[in-house]
mmCIF file of C-alpha atoms in Angstrom:
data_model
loop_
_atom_site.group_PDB
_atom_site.id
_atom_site.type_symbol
_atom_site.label_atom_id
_atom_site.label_comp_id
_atom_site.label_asym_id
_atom_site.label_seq_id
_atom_site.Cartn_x
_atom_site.Cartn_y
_atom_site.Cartn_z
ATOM 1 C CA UNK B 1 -131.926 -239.989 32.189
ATOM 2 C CA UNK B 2 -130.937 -242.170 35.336
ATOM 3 C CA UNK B 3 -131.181 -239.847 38.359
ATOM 4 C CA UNK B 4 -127.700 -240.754 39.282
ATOM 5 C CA UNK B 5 -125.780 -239.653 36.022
ATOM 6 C CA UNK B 6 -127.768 -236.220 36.747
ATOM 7 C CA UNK B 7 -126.714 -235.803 40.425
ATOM 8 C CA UNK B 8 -123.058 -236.861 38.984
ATOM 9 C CA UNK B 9 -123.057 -234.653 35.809
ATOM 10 C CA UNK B 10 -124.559 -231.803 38.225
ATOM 11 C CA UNK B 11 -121.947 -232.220 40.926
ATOM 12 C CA UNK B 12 -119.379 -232.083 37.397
ATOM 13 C CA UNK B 13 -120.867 -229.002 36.416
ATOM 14 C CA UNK B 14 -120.928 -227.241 39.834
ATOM 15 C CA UNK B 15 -117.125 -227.961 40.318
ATOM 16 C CA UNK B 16 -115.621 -226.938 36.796
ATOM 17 C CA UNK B 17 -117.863 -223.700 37.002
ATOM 18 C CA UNK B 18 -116.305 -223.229 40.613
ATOM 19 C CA UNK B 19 -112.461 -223.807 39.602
ATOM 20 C CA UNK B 20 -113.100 -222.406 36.115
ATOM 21 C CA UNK B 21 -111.796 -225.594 34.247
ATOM 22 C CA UNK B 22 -112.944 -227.178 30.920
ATOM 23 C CA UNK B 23 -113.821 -230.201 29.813
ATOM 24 C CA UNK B 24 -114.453 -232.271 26.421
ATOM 25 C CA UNK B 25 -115.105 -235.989 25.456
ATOM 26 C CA UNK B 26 -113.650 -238.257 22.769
ATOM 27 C CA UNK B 27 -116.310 -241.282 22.672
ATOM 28 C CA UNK B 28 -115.985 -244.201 20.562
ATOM 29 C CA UNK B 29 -118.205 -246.914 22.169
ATOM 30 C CA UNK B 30 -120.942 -244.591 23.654
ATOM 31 C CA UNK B 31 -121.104 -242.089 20.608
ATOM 32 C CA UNK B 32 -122.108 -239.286 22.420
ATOM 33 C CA UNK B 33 -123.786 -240.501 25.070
ATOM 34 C CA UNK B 34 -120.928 -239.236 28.011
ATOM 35 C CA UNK B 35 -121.649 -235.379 26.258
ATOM 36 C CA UNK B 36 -125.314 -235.729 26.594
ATOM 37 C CA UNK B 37 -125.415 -236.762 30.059
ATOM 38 C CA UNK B 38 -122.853 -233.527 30.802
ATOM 39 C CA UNK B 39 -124.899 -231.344 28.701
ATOM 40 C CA UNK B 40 -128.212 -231.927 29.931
ATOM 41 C CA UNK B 41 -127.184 -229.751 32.821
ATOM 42 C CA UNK B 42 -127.769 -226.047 32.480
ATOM 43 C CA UNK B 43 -124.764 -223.713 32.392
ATOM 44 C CA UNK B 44 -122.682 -226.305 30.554
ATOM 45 C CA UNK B 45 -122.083 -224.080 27.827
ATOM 46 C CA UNK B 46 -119.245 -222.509 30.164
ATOM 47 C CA UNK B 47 -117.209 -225.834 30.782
ATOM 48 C CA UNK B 48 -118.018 -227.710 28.005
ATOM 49 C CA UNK B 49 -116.250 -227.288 24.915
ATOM 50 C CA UNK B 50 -117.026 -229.975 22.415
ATOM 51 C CA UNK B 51 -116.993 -233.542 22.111
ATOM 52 C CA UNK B 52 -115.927 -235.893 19.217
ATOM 53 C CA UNK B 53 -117.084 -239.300 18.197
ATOM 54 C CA UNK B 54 -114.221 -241.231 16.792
ATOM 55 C CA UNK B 55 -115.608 -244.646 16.277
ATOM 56 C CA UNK B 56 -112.682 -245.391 13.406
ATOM 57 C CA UNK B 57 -109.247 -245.784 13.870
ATOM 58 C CA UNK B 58 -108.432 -242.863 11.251
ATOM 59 C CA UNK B 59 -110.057 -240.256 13.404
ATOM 60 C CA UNK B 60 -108.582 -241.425 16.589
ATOM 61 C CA UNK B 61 -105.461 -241.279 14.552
ATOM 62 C CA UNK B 62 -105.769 -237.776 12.303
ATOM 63 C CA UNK B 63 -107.970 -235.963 14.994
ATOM 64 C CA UNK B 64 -106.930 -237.063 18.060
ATOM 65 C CA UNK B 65 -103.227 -238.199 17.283
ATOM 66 C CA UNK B 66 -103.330 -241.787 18.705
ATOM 67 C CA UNK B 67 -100.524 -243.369 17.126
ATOM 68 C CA UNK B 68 -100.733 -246.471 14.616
ATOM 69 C CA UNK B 69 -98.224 -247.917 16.310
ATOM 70 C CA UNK B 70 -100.131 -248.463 19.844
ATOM 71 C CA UNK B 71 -103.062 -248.910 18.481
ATOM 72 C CA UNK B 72 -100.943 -252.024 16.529
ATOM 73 C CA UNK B 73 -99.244 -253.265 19.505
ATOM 74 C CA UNK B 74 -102.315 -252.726 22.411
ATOM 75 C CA UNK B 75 -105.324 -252.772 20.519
ATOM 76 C CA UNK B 76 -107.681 -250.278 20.057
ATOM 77 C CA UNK B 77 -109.669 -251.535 22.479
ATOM 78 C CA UNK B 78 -106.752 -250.554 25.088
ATOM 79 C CA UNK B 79 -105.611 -248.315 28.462
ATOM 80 C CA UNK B 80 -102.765 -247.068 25.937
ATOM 81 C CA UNK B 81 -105.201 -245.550 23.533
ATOM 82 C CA UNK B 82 -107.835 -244.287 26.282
ATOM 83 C CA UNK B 83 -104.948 -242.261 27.420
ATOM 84 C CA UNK B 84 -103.735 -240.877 23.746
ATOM 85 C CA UNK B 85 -107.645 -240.076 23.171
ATOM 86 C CA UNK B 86 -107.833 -238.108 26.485
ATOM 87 C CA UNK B 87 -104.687 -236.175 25.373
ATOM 88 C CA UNK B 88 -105.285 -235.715 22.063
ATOM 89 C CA UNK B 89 -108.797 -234.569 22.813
ATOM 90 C CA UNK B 90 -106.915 -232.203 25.068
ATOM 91 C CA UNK B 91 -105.380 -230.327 22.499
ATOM 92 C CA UNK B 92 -108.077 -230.685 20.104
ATOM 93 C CA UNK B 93 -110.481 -229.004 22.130
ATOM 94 C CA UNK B 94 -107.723 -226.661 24.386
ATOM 95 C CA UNK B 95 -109.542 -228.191 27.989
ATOM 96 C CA UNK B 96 -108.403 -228.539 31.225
ATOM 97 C CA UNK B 97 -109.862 -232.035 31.634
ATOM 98 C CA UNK B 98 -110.506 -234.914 28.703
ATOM 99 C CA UNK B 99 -112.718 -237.988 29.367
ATOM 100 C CA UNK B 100 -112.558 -241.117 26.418
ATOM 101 C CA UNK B 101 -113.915 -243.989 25.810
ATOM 102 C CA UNK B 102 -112.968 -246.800 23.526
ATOM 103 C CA UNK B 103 -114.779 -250.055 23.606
ATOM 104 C CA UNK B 104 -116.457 -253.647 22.205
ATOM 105 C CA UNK B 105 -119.912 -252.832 23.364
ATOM 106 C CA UNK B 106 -121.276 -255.716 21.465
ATOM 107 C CA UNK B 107 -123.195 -257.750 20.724
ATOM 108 C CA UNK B 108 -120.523 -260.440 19.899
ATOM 109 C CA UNK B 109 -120.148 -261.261 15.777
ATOM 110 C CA UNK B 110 -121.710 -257.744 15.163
ATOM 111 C CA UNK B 111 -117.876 -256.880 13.903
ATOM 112 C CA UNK B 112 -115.090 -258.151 14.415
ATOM 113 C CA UNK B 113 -112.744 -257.339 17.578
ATOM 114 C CA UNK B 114 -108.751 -257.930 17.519
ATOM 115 C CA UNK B 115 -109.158 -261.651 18.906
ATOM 116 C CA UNK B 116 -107.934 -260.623 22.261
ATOM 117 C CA UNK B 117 -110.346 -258.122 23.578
ATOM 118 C CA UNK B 118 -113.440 -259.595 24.511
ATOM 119 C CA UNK B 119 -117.052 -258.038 23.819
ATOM 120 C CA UNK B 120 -117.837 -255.840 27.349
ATOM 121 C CA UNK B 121 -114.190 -254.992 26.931
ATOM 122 C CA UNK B 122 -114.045 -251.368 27.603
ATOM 123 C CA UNK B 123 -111.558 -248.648 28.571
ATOM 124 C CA UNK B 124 -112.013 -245.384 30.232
ATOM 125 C CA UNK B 125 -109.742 -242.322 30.406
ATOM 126 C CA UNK B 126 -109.895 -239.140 32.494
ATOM 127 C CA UNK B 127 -107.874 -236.190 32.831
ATOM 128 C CA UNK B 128 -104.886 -234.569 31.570
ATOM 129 C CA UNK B 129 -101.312 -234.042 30.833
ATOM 130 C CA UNK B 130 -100.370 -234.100 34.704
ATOM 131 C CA UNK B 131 -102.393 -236.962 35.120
ATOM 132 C CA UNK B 132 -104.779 -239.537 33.705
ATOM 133 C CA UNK B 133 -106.693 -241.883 36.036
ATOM 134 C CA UNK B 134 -108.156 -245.584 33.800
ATOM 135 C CA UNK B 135 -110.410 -247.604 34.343
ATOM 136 C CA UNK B 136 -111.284 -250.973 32.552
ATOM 137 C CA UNK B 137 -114.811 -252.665 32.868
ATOM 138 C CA UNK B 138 -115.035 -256.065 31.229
ATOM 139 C CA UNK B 139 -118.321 -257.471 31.681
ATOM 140 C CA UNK B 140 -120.737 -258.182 28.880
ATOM 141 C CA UNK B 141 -124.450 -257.757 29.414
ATOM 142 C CA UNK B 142 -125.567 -256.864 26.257
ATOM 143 C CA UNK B 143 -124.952 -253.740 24.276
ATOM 144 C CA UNK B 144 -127.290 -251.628 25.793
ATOM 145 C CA UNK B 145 -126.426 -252.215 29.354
ATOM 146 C CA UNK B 146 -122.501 -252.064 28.459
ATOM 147 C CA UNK B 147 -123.353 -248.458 26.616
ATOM 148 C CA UNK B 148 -125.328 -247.139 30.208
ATOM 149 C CA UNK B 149 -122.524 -248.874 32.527
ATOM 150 C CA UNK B 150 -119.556 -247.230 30.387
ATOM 151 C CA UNK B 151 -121.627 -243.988 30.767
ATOM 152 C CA UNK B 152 -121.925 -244.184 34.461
ATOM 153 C CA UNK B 153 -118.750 -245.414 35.349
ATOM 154 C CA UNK B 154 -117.373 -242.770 33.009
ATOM 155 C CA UNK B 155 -118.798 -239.828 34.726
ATOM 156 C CA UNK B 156 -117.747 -240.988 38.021
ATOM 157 C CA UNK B 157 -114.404 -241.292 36.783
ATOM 158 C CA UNK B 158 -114.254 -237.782 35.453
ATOM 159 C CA UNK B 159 -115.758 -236.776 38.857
ATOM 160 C CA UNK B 160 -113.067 -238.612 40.872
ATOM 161 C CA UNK B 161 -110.848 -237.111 38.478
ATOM 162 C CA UNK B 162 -111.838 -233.485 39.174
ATOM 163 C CA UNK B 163 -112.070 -233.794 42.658
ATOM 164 C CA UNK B 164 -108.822 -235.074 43.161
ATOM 165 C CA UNK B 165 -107.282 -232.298 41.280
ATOM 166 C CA UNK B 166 -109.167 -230.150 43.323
ATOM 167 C CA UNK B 167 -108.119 -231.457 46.491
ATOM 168 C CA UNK B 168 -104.081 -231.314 45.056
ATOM 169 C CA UNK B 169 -104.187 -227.770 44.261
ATOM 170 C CA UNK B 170 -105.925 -227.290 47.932
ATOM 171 C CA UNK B 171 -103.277 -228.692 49.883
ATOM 172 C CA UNK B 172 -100.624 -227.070 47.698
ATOM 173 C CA UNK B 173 -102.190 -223.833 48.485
ATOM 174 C CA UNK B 174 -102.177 -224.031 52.395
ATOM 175 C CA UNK B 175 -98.734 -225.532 52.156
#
């Protein structure tokens, strides 16, 4: 594993064991790959509670509760539906913190996409009900790098995620 997604999934680990939080992941583009990079730390078992692959639109539907209708009207390929996986993931798997992932990883004719998202097309999702931070990336460089960048950028964004929830409930407590 890149020595980066280990310093970020260890830095993960050592601040939802701190602030007792919990996390889980609803991946449809990486299929796992954000909950192996999380889980390859030890003591993960006490933050992580599960994480679901949801590469069809039924299971981000009956599982995760991401409506038909904005899945119709934004694609599933969409910051709408990152942010219906990350709180339907929420209840699913009763966490603090939620990070999806819905994307077009390519490579290009492989399926079919809506027509207006592009292959590299890929949303991100972190957080919770009091807040959800996206992020889009939307370069193409082959399947394989698009899986490892979603990955990387995905961790960071749970990380920034954390940490500014972190730093919140700091300040509110010296106030």
């Amino acid at each position: 594993m890149e020595l980066d997604i280990r310093i970020v999934a260890k830095e993960i680990n050592e601040l939802l064991w701190r602030g007792e939080k919990t996390v889980c992941t609803a991946e449809s583009c990486t299929a796992g790959r954000i909950a192996s990079a999380i889980t390859t730390i030890p003591g993960s078992s006490n933050y992580f509670q599960g994480g679901l692959v949801c590469y069809q639109n039924a299971i981000k539907e009956n599982l995760l509760h991401v409506s038909p209708d904005t899945i119709a009207e934004h694609d599933v390929v969409s910051e709408e539906v990152a942010k219906e996986m990350v709180l339907g993931a929420n209840k699913l798997f009763n966490t603090d913190y939620a990070i999806a992932i819905t994307g077009y990883a390519g490579p290009a004719g492989a399926f079919e996409t809506s027509g207006t998202v592009m292959i590299g097309t890929i949303w991100i999702a972190a957080g919770n009900a009091d807040g959800i931070t996206t992020l889009k990336l939307t370069e193409d460089n082959g399947r394989d790098k698009n899986l490892a960048s979603a990955t990387h950028a995905a961790l960071h964004l749970l990380l920034a995620r954390i940490k500014d929830d972190l730093l919140s409930n700091e300040e509110t407590n010296e106030n």
